[in-house]
GROMACS .gro file of N, CA, C and O in nm:
model
  488
    1GLN      N    1   6.533   6.448   9.521
    1GLN     CA    2   6.512   6.415   9.679
    1GLN      C    3   6.632   6.337   9.720
    1GLN      O    4   6.636   6.215   9.642
    2VAL      N    5   6.678   6.348   9.794
    2VAL     CA    6   6.802   6.253   9.877
    2VAL      C    7   6.749   6.232  10.028
    2VAL      O    8   6.723   6.325  10.083
    3THR      N    9   6.742   6.092  10.056
    3THR     CA   10   6.729   6.077  10.152
    3THR      C   11   6.904   5.986  10.260
    3THR      O   12   6.938   5.886  10.192
    4LEU      N   13   6.918   6.010  10.355
    4LEU     CA   14   7.053   5.952  10.432
    4LEU      C   15   7.008   5.874  10.532
    4LEU      O   16   6.924   5.958  10.619
    5VAL      N   17   7.085   5.813  10.582
    5VAL     CA   18   7.006   5.737  10.717
    5VAL      C   19   7.159   5.662  10.757
    5VAL      O   20   7.219   5.584  10.702
    6GLU      N   21   7.174   5.728  10.880
    6GLU     CA   22   7.314   5.721  10.994
    6GLU      C   23   7.280   5.532  11.055
    6GLU      O   24   7.210   5.548  11.110
    7SER      N   25   7.424   5.479  11.044
    7SER     CA   26   7.418   5.419  11.180
    7SER      C   27   7.556   5.380  11.215
    7SER      O   28   7.632   5.434  11.171
    8GLY      N   29   7.571   5.321  11.272
    8GLY     CA   30   7.705   5.291  11.361
    8GLY      C   31   7.709   5.315  11.515
    8GLY      O   32   7.851   5.286  11.572
    9GLY      N   33   7.624   5.447  11.544
    9GLY     CA   34   7.677   5.538  11.658
    9GLY      C   35   7.676   5.397  11.798
    9GLY      O   36   7.620   5.313  11.757
   10GLY      N   37   7.755   5.465  11.903
   10GLY     CA   38   7.713   5.363  11.994
   10GLY      C   39   7.812   5.422  12.111
   10GLY      O   40   7.894   5.516  12.131
   11LEU      N   41   7.832   5.357  12.220
   11LEU     CA   42   7.938   5.361  12.338
   11LEU      C   43   8.031   5.266  12.331
   11LEU      O   44   8.055   5.216  12.271
   12VAL      N   45   8.187   5.379  12.296
   12VAL     CA   46   8.305   5.362  12.329
   12VAL      C   47   8.384   5.380  12.433
   12VAL      O   48   8.343   5.505  12.453
   13GLN      N   49   8.495   5.320  12.497
   13GLN     CA   50   8.577   5.341  12.531
   13GLN      C   51   8.655   5.466  12.451
   13GLN      O   52   8.730   5.444  12.406
   14ALA      N   53   8.753   5.560  12.533
   14ALA     CA   54   8.818   5.633  12.467
   14ALA      C   55   8.946   5.545  12.439
   14ALA      O   56   8.986   5.432  12.479
   15GLY      N   57   8.989   5.561  12.307
   15GLY     CA   58   9.131   5.505  12.294
   15GLY      C   59   9.069   5.418  12.154
   15GLY      O   60   9.155   5.332  12.111
   16GLY      N   61   8.946   5.373  12.183
   16GLY     CA   62   8.857   5.302  12.129
   16GLY      C   63   8.816   5.299  11.928
   16GLY      O   64   8.869   5.432  11.916
   17SER      N   65   8.746   5.252  11.887
   17SER     CA   66   8.703   5.275  11.756
   17SER      C   67   8.580   5.219  11.716
   17SER      O   68   8.507   5.180  11.773
   18LEU      N   69   8.510   5.320  11.606
   18LEU     CA   70   8.355   5.303  11.545
   18LEU      C   71   8.381   5.343  11.416
   18LEU      O   72   8.457   5.407  11.395
   19ARG      N   73   8.260   5.234  11.350
   19ARG     CA   74   8.232   5.315  11.180
   19ARG      C   75   8.105   5.319  11.198
   19ARG      O   76   8.011   5.283  11.203
   20LEU      N   77   8.070   5.470  11.156
   20LEU     CA   78   7.969   5.471  11.112
   20LEU      C   79   7.926   5.455  10.957
   20LEU      O   80   7.995   5.440  10.883
   21SER      N   81   7.804   5.459  10.903
   21SER     CA   82   7.756   5.429  10.775
   21SER      C   83   7.672   5.539  10.757
   21SER      O   84   7.546   5.573  10.842
   22CYS      N   85   7.629   5.631  10.636
   22CYS     CA   86   7.556   5.660  10.568
   22CYS      C   87   7.518   5.639  10.444
   22CYS      O   88   7.586   5.569  10.344
   23ALA      N   89   7.388   5.571  10.455
   23ALA     CA   90   7.310   5.527  10.329
   23ALA      C   91   7.234   5.628  10.322
   23ALA      O   92   7.138   5.661  10.340
   24ALA      N   93   7.261   5.625  10.122
   24ALA     CA   94   7.212   5.708  10.076
   24ALA      C   95   7.104   5.669   9.977
   24ALA      O   96   7.120   5.545   9.922
   25SER      N   97   6.980   5.718   9.988
   25SER     CA   98   6.884   5.645   9.860
   25SER      C   99   6.817   5.797   9.771
   25SER      O  100   6.823   5.921   9.848
   26GLY      N  101   6.762   5.771   9.661
   26GLY     CA  102   6.685   5.867   9.567
   26GLY      C  103   6.800   5.868   9.454
   26GLY      O  104   6.876   5.828   9.460
   27ARG      N  105   6.659   5.893   9.335
   27ARG     CA  106   6.757   5.876   9.187
   27ARG      C  107   6.888   5.949   9.157
   27ARG      O  108   6.969   5.860   9.125
   28THR      N  109   6.883   6.060   9.234
   28THR     CA  110   6.996   6.128   9.206
   28THR      C  111   7.132   6.131   9.325
   28THR      O  112   7.219   6.226   9.344
   29SER      N  113   7.098   6.051   9.425
   29SER     CA  114   7.195   6.065   9.554
   29SER      C  115   7.325   5.999   9.553
   29SER      O  116   7.403   6.080   9.592
   30SER      N  117   7.299   5.938   9.432
   30SER     CA  118   7.492   5.874   9.389
   30SER      C  119   7.565   5.986   9.362
   30SER      O  120   7.721   5.992   9.334
   31THR      N  121   7.487   6.119   9.311
   31THR     CA  122   7.585   6.181   9.238
   31THR      C  123   7.638   6.319   9.332
   31THR      O  124   7.649   6.471   9.287
   32TYR      N  125   7.605   6.284   9.471
   32TYR     CA  126   7.593   6.417   9.576
   32TYR      C  127   7.715   6.382   9.635
   32TYR      O  128   7.752   6.254   9.691
   33SER      N  129   7.809   6.451   9.670
   33SER     CA  130   7.922   6.417   9.769
   33SER      C  131   7.864   6.427   9.896
   33SER      O  132   7.783   6.513   9.960
   34LYS      N  133   7.926   6.350   9.973
   34LYS     CA  134   7.887   6.387  10.140
   34LYS      C  135   7.975   6.373  10.274
   34LYS      O  136   8.093   6.382  10.235
   35GLY      N  137   7.931   6.459  10.363
   35GLY     CA  138   7.988   6.476  10.444
   35GLY      C  139   7.984   6.445  10.604
   35GLY      O  140   7.845   6.408  10.571
   36TRP      N  141   8.038   6.409  10.687
   36TRP     CA  142   8.002   6.391  10.783
   36TRP      C  143   8.044   6.529  10.903
   36TRP      O  144   8.106   6.594  10.901
   37PHE      N  145   7.925   6.552  10.975
   37PHE     CA  146   7.945   6.649  11.064
   37PHE      C  147   7.884   6.609  11.209
   37PHE      O  148   7.821   6.480  11.235
   38ARG      N  149   7.938   6.706  11.317
   38ARG     CA  150   7.878   6.624  11.438
   38ARG      C  151   7.870   6.769  11.510
   38ARG      O  152   7.865   6.890  11.518
   39GLN      N  153   7.791   6.721  11.629
   39GLN     CA  154   7.740   6.827  11.720
   39GLN      C  155   7.695   6.775  11.892
   39GLN      O  156   7.648   6.673  11.899
   40ALA      N  157   7.808   6.855  11.934
   40ALA     CA  158   7.830   6.835  12.085
   40ALA      C  159   7.713   6.905  12.176
   40ALA      O  160   7.694   7.022  12.117
   41PRO      N  161   7.639   6.841  12.283
   41PRO     CA  162   7.549   6.970  12.358
   41PRO      C  163   7.642   7.105  12.377
   41PRO      O  164   7.727   7.101  12.433
   42GLY      N  165   7.561   7.195  12.346
   42GLY     CA  166   7.612   7.315  12.399
   42GLY      C  167   7.713   7.410  12.306
   42GLY      O  168   7.751   7.489  12.287
   43LYS      N  169   7.710   7.300  12.175
   43LYS     CA  170   7.845   7.335  12.084
   43LYS      C  171   7.788   7.355  11.911
   43LYS      O  172   7.690   7.298  11.915
   44GLU      N  173   7.847   7.396  11.854
   44GLU     CA  174   7.809   7.452  11.750
   44GLU      C  175   7.819   7.334  11.617
   44GLU      O  176   7.945   7.219  11.687
   45ARG      N  177   7.734   7.279  11.558
   45ARG     CA  178   7.761   7.176  11.482
   45ARG      C  179   7.866   7.205  11.353
   45ARG      O  180   7.953   7.309  11.373
   46GLU      N  181   7.956   7.117  11.370
   46GLU     CA  182   8.075   7.134  11.292
   46GLU      C  183   8.118   7.021  11.192
   46GLU      O  184   8.079   6.868  11.195
   47LEU      N  185   8.194   7.053  11.075
   47LEU     CA  186   8.234   6.983  10.963
   47LEU      C  187   8.335   6.876  11.019
   47LEU      O  188   8.441   6.926  11.017
   48VAL      N  189   8.322   6.766  11.008
   48VAL     CA  190   8.426   6.653  11.032
   48VAL      C  191   8.515   6.626  10.940
   48VAL      O  192   8.630   6.611  10.922
   49SER      N  193   8.425   6.536  10.850
   49SER     CA  194   8.495   6.497  10.725
   49SER      C  195   8.418   6.477  10.594
   49SER      O  196   8.297   6.496  10.620
   50ALA      N  197   8.467   6.486  10.480
   50ALA     CA  198   8.370   6.502  10.373
   50ALA      C  199   8.455   6.411  10.247
   50ALA      O  200   8.531   6.425  10.260
   51ILE      N  201   8.354   6.363  10.153
   51ILE     CA  202   8.458   6.285  10.021
   51ILE      C  203   8.329   6.374   9.903
   51ILE      O  204   8.230   6.359   9.898
   52ASN      N  205   8.414   6.384   9.771
   52ASN     CA  206   8.352   6.350   9.662
   52ASN      C  207   8.324   6.228   9.611
   52ASN      O  208   8.371   6.142   9.617
   53TRP      N  209   8.178   6.287   9.533
   53TRP     CA  210   8.126   6.129   9.530
   53TRP      C  211   8.177   6.084   9.382
   53TRP      O  212   8.136   5.974   9.370
   54SER      N  213   8.258   6.141   9.304
   54SER     CA  214   8.331   6.117   9.165
   54SER      C  215   8.473   6.121   9.178
   54SER      O  216   8.541   6.035   9.090
   55ASN      N  217   8.555   6.179   9.268
   55ASN     CA  218   8.678   6.127   9.277
   55ASN      C  219   8.753   6.111   9.401
   55ASN      O  220   8.652   6.059   9.438
   56ASP      N  221   8.865   6.160   9.433
   56ASP     CA  222   8.953   6.119   9.568
   56ASP      C  223   8.939   6.192   9.684
   56ASP      O  224   9.034   6.181   9.740
   57ASN      N  225   8.896   6.293   9.616
   57ASN     CA  226   8.894   6.442   9.717
   57ASN      C  227   8.843   6.409   9.828
   57ASN      O  228   8.693   6.369   9.849
   58THR      N  229   8.880   6.463   9.949
   58THR     CA  230   8.865   6.442  10.055
   58THR      C  231   8.892   6.558  10.154
   58THR      O  232   8.950   6.695  10.127
   59TYR      N  233   8.796   6.616  10.263
   59TYR     CA  234   8.816   6.701  10.385
   59TYR      C  235   8.850   6.636  10.505
   59TYR      O  236   8.775   6.551  10.544
   60TYR      N  237   8.928   6.659  10.605
   60TYR     CA  238   8.890   6.641  10.708
   60TYR      C  239   8.889   6.821  10.807
   60TYR      O  240   9.045   6.830  10.803
   61ALA      N  241   8.884   6.805  10.914
   61ALA     CA  242   8.856   6.855  11.013
   61ALA      C  243   9.031   6.869  11.097
   61ALA      O  244   9.044   6.721  11.099
   62ASP      N  245   9.092   6.963  11.126
   62ASP     CA  246   9.222   6.910  11.197
   62ASP      C  247   9.192   6.841  11.339
   62ASP      O  248   9.283   6.786  11.322
   63SER      N  249   9.115   6.856  11.416
   63SER     CA  250   9.088   6.770  11.506
   63SER      C  251   9.068   6.653  11.499
   63SER      O  252   9.138   6.545  11.575
   64VAL      N  253   9.079   6.589  11.370
   64VAL     CA  254   9.039   6.460  11.358
   64VAL      C  255   9.113   6.356  11.269
   64VAL      O  256   9.111   6.276  11.225
   65LYS      N  257   9.225   6.458  11.179
   65LYS     CA  258   9.319   6.398  11.095
   65LYS      C  259   9.402   6.316  11.149
   65LYS      O  260   9.468   6.343  11.281
   66GLY      N  261   9.436   6.184  11.069
   66GLY     CA  262   9.476   6.104  11.133
   66GLY      C  263   9.445   5.991  11.218
   66GLY      O  264   9.515   5.890  11.255
   67ARG      N  265   9.318   6.042  11.266
   67ARG     CA  266   9.234   5.935  11.336
   67ARG      C  267   9.131   5.857  11.294
   67ARG      O  268   9.069   5.756  11.313
   68PHE      N  269   9.070   5.952  11.156
   68PHE     CA  270   8.959   5.946  11.101
   68PHE      C  271   8.959   5.909  10.960
   68PHE      O  272   9.060   5.968  10.899
   69THR      N  273   8.908   5.821  10.895
   69THR     CA  274   8.920   5.824  10.759
   69THR      C  275   8.769   5.814  10.704
   69THR      O  276   8.692   5.727  10.733
   70ILE      N  277   8.744   5.876  10.598
   70ILE     CA  278   8.632   5.871  10.527
   70ILE      C  279   8.606   5.763  10.375
   70ILE      O  280   8.719   5.801  10.321
   71SER      N  281   8.528   5.719  10.355
   71SER     CA  282   8.544   5.626  10.230
   71SER      C  283   8.384   5.609  10.166
   71SER      O  284   8.310   5.635  10.247
   72ARG      N  285   8.397   5.539  10.067
   72ARG     CA  286   8.279   5.573   9.983
   72ARG      C  287   8.269   5.401   9.924
   72ARG      O  288   8.387   5.378   9.879
   73ASP      N  289   8.158   5.361   9.925
   73ASP     CA  290   8.107   5.219   9.874
   73ASP      C  291   8.014   5.246   9.723
   73ASP      O  292   7.918   5.254   9.798
   74ASN      N  293   8.064   5.275   9.629
   74ASN     CA  294   7.989   5.336   9.539
   74ASN      C  295   7.825   5.202   9.457
   74ASN      O  296   7.765   5.277   9.440
   75ALA      N  297   7.847   5.078   9.500
   75ALA     CA  298   7.789   4.996   9.464
   75ALA      C  299   7.682   4.991   9.577
   75ALA      O  300   7.547   4.967   9.518
   76ARG      N  301   7.719   5.027   9.704
   76ARG     CA  302   7.629   5.002   9.809
   76ARG      C  303   7.553   5.199   9.829
   76ARG      O  304   7.474   5.172   9.893
   77ASN      N  305   7.626   5.282   9.786
   77ASN     CA  306   7.533   5.394   9.762
   77ASN      C  307   7.557   5.442   9.956
   77ASN      O  308   7.490   5.512   9.962
   78THR      N  309   7.674   5.384   9.978
   78THR     CA  310   7.737   5.456  10.139
   78THR      C  311   7.849   5.477  10.160
   78THR      O  312   7.939   5.441  10.091
   79VAL      N  313   7.842   5.582  10.246
   79VAL     CA  314   7.984   5.660  10.256
   79VAL      C  315   8.006   5.567  10.426
   79VAL      O  316   7.867   5.608  10.498
   80TYR      N  317   8.127   5.577  10.449
   80TYR     CA  318   8.132   5.547  10.587
   80TYR      C  319   8.276   5.641  10.667
   80TYR      O  320   8.314   5.733  10.588
   81LEU      N  321   8.277   5.674  10.775
   81LEU     CA  322   8.341   5.720  10.880
   81LEU      C  323   8.413   5.640  10.958
   81LEU      O  324   8.373   5.632  11.106
   82GLN      N  325   8.541   5.615  10.941
   82GLN     CA  326   8.604   5.468  11.080
   82GLN      C  327   8.705   5.589  11.159
   82GLN      O  328   8.754   5.664  11.118
   83MET      N  329   8.626   5.573  11.315
   83MET     CA  330   8.690   5.661  11.323
   83MET      C  331   8.796   5.577  11.491
   83MET      O  332   8.733   5.529  11.508
   84ASN      N  333   8.916   5.640  11.508
   84ASN     CA  334   9.031   5.545  11.572
   84ASN      C  335   9.047   5.624  11.656
   84ASN      O  336   9.052   5.743  11.676
   85ASN      N  337   9.092   5.558  11.753
   85ASN     CA  338   9.151   5.645  11.855
   85ASN      C  339   9.082   5.733  11.899
   85ASN      O  340   9.100   5.857  11.982
   86LEU      N  341   8.946   5.721  11.982
   86LEU     CA  342   8.835   5.850  12.018
   86LEU      C  343   8.878   5.849  12.158
   86LEU      O  344   8.946   5.844  12.194
   87LYS      N  345   8.863   6.015  12.118
   87LYS     CA  346   8.897   6.103  12.252
   87LYS      C  347   8.763   6.137  12.293
   87LYS      O  348   8.649   6.107  12.250
   88LEU      N  349   8.737   6.137  12.453
   88LEU     CA  350   8.613   6.228  12.503
   88LEU      C  351   8.536   6.361  12.417
   88LEU      O  352   8.449   6.317  12.400
   89THR      N  353   8.641   6.399  12.327
   89THR     CA  354   8.615   6.522  12.262
   89THR      C  355   8.530   6.490  12.153
   89THR      O  356   8.472   6.580  12.104
   90ASP      N  357   8.509   6.363  12.117
   90ASP     CA  358   8.466   6.324  11.968
   90ASP      C  359   8.309   6.304  12.005
   90ASP      O  360   8.253   6.285  11.923
   91ALA      N  361   8.293   6.267  12.119
   91ALA     CA  362   8.158   6.217  12.178
   91ALA      C  363   8.062   6.354  12.122
   91ALA      O  364   8.058   6.460  12.123
   92ALA      N  365   7.919   6.293  12.026
   92ALA     CA  366   7.858   6.406  11.985
   92ALA      C  367   7.721   6.320  11.867
   92ALA      O  368   7.757   6.215  11.877
   93VAL      N  369   7.645   6.386  11.850
   93VAL     CA  370   7.542   6.354  11.763
   93VAL      C  371   7.616   6.382  11.610
   93VAL      O  372   7.651   6.502  11.575
   94TYR      N  373   7.643   6.252  11.513
   94TYR     CA  374   7.681   6.271  11.416
   94TYR      C  375   7.569   6.264  11.301
   94TYR      O  376   7.517   6.156  11.292
   95TYR      N  377   7.600   6.366  11.190
   95TYR     CA  378   7.514   6.383  11.113
   95TYR      C  379   7.559   6.330  10.966
   95TYR      O  380   7.690   6.397  10.955
   96CYS      N  381   7.498   6.278  10.863
   96CYS     CA  382   7.575   6.259  10.732
   96CYS      C  383   7.502   6.370  10.667
   96CYS      O  384   7.325   6.390  10.677
   97ALA      N  385   7.566   6.456  10.573
   97ALA     CA  386   7.482   6.551  10.487
   97ALA      C  387   7.568   6.493  10.365
   97ALA      O  388   7.659   6.494  10.307
   98ALA      N  389   7.427   6.594  10.242
   98ALA     CA  390   7.509   6.571  10.097
   98ALA      C  391   7.494   6.688  10.027
   98ALA      O  392   7.433   6.797  10.082
   99THR      N  393   7.604   6.725   9.942
   99THR     CA  394   7.612   6.844   9.895
   99THR      C  395   7.666   6.831   9.756
   99THR      O  396   7.720   6.704   9.665
  100ARG      N  397   7.626   6.953   9.716
  100ARG     CA  398   7.653   6.922   9.525
  100ARG      C  399   7.781   7.025   9.510
  100ARG      O  400   7.829   7.039   9.414
  101GLY      N  401   7.822   7.112   9.617
  101GLY     CA  402   7.916   7.217   9.629
  101GLY      C  403   8.031   7.149   9.671
  101GLY      O  404   8.074   7.059   9.708
  102SER      N  405   8.117   7.269   9.735
  102SER     CA  406   8.240   7.224   9.785
  102SER      C  407   8.279   7.161   9.925
  102SER      O  408   8.133   7.214   9.988
  103LEU      N  409   8.338   7.043   9.932
  103LEU     CA  410   8.305   7.022  10.015
  103LEU      C  411   8.336   7.077  10.167
  103LEU      O  412   8.301   7.022  10.256
  104ASP      N  413   8.391   7.139  10.200
  104ASP     CA  414   8.458   7.220  10.288
  104ASP      C  415   8.349   7.333  10.329
  104ASP      O  416   8.396   7.444  10.443
  105ASN      N  417   8.271   7.393  10.264
  105ASN     CA  418   8.163   7.495  10.271
  105ASN      C  419   8.037   7.422  10.345
  105ASN      O  420   7.943   7.362  10.255
  106PRO      N  421   7.997   7.431  10.468
  106PRO     CA  422   7.911   7.367  10.555
  106PRO      C  423   7.790   7.447  10.494
  106PRO      O  424   7.680   7.313  10.516
  107THR      N  425   7.774   7.549  10.454
  107THR     CA  426   7.669   7.608  10.393
  107THR      C  427   7.623   7.531  10.272
  107THR      O  428   7.498   7.564  10.217
  108ASN      N  429   7.725   7.452  10.206
  108ASN     CA  430   7.662   7.400  10.073
  108ASN      C  431   7.570   7.284  10.101
  108ASN      O  432   7.497   7.255  10.023
  109TYR      N  433   7.567   7.230  10.237
  109TYR     CA  434   7.515   7.083  10.258
  109TYR      C  435   7.392   7.092  10.232
  109TYR      O  436   7.265   7.175  10.329
  110ARG      N  437   7.287   7.034  10.136
  110ARG     CA  438   7.127   7.056  10.138
  110ARG      C  439   7.099   6.925  10.237
  110ARG      O  440   6.986   6.966  10.263
  111TYR      N  441   7.070   6.820  10.202
  111TYR     CA  442   7.014   6.703  10.300
  111TYR      C  443   7.096   6.671  10.371
  111TYR      O  444   7.213   6.618  10.410
  112TRP      N  445   7.022   6.608  10.466
  112TRP     CA  446   7.054   6.557  10.617
  112TRP      C  447   7.001   6.425  10.673
  112TRP      O  448   6.896   6.435  10.631
  113GLY      N  449   7.065   6.371  10.759
  113GLY     CA  450   7.006   6.241  10.815
  113GLY      C  451   6.951   6.300  10.920
  113GLY      O  452   6.990   6.405  10.951
  114GLN      N  453   6.921   6.194  11.012
  114GLN     CA  454   6.869   6.190  11.168
  114GLN      C  455   7.002   6.213  11.198
  114GLN      O  456   6.932   6.247  11.389
  115GLY      N  457   7.079   6.169  11.228
  115GLY     CA  458   7.188   6.162  11.332
  115GLY      C  459   7.252   6.038  11.380
  115GLY      O  460   7.106   5.933  11.412
  116THR      N  461   7.329   5.974  11.442
  116THR     CA  462   7.347   5.907  11.513
  116THR      C  463   7.465   5.894  11.628
  116THR      O  464   7.529   6.007  11.625
  117LEU      N  465   7.392   5.884  11.719
  117LEU     CA  466   7.534   5.924  11.848
  117LEU      C  467   7.611   5.835  11.898
  117LEU      O  468   7.616   5.711  11.884
  118VAL      N  469   7.752   5.887  11.910
  118VAL     CA  470   7.840   5.874  11.906
  118VAL      C  471   7.885   5.888  12.117
  118VAL      O  472   7.895   6.045  12.120
  119THR      N  473   7.908   5.791  12.220
  119THR     CA  474   7.938   5.850  12.330
  119THR      C  475   8.077   5.773  12.356
  119THR      O  476   8.096   5.627  12.342
  120VAL      N  477   8.148   5.850  12.448
  120VAL     CA  478   8.283   5.811  12.462
  120VAL      C  479   8.322   5.839  12.611
  120VAL      O  480   8.294   5.952  12.651
  121SER      N  481   8.332   5.735  12.665
  121SER     CA  482   8.375   5.701  12.820
  121SER      C  483   8.505   5.700  12.841
  121SER      O  484   8.603   5.638  12.744
  122SER      N  485   8.547   5.720  12.970
  122SER     CA  486   8.678   5.729  12.994
  122SER      C  487   8.731   5.618  13.064
  122SER      O  488   8.653   5.541  13.134
   0.00000   0.00000   0.00000
């Protein structure tokens, strides 16, 4: 069993920055790769970024490349999503998820956090 707890969401102006955190717990949680998804009202959930648990492989959706950076702190068993130059279209509930499969396949993700809300104002 893997438990994921997100934090760091909030209200930010367009062009601003936020850093989301995903703290994982559970005996095997550190051996799962982690991804960040988001879901805006009326839209499908989309994979934003992901990071492999043991190497430097990462994934970014085209919409966030160059603005978002994913990283992990193995000692803290925590994954971060640094979001810069936020746009109105980035507003959504952001979820952390865990997988043992390929990073870029959303159906591989088995465990999910409760989500954290990111609001972007103009």
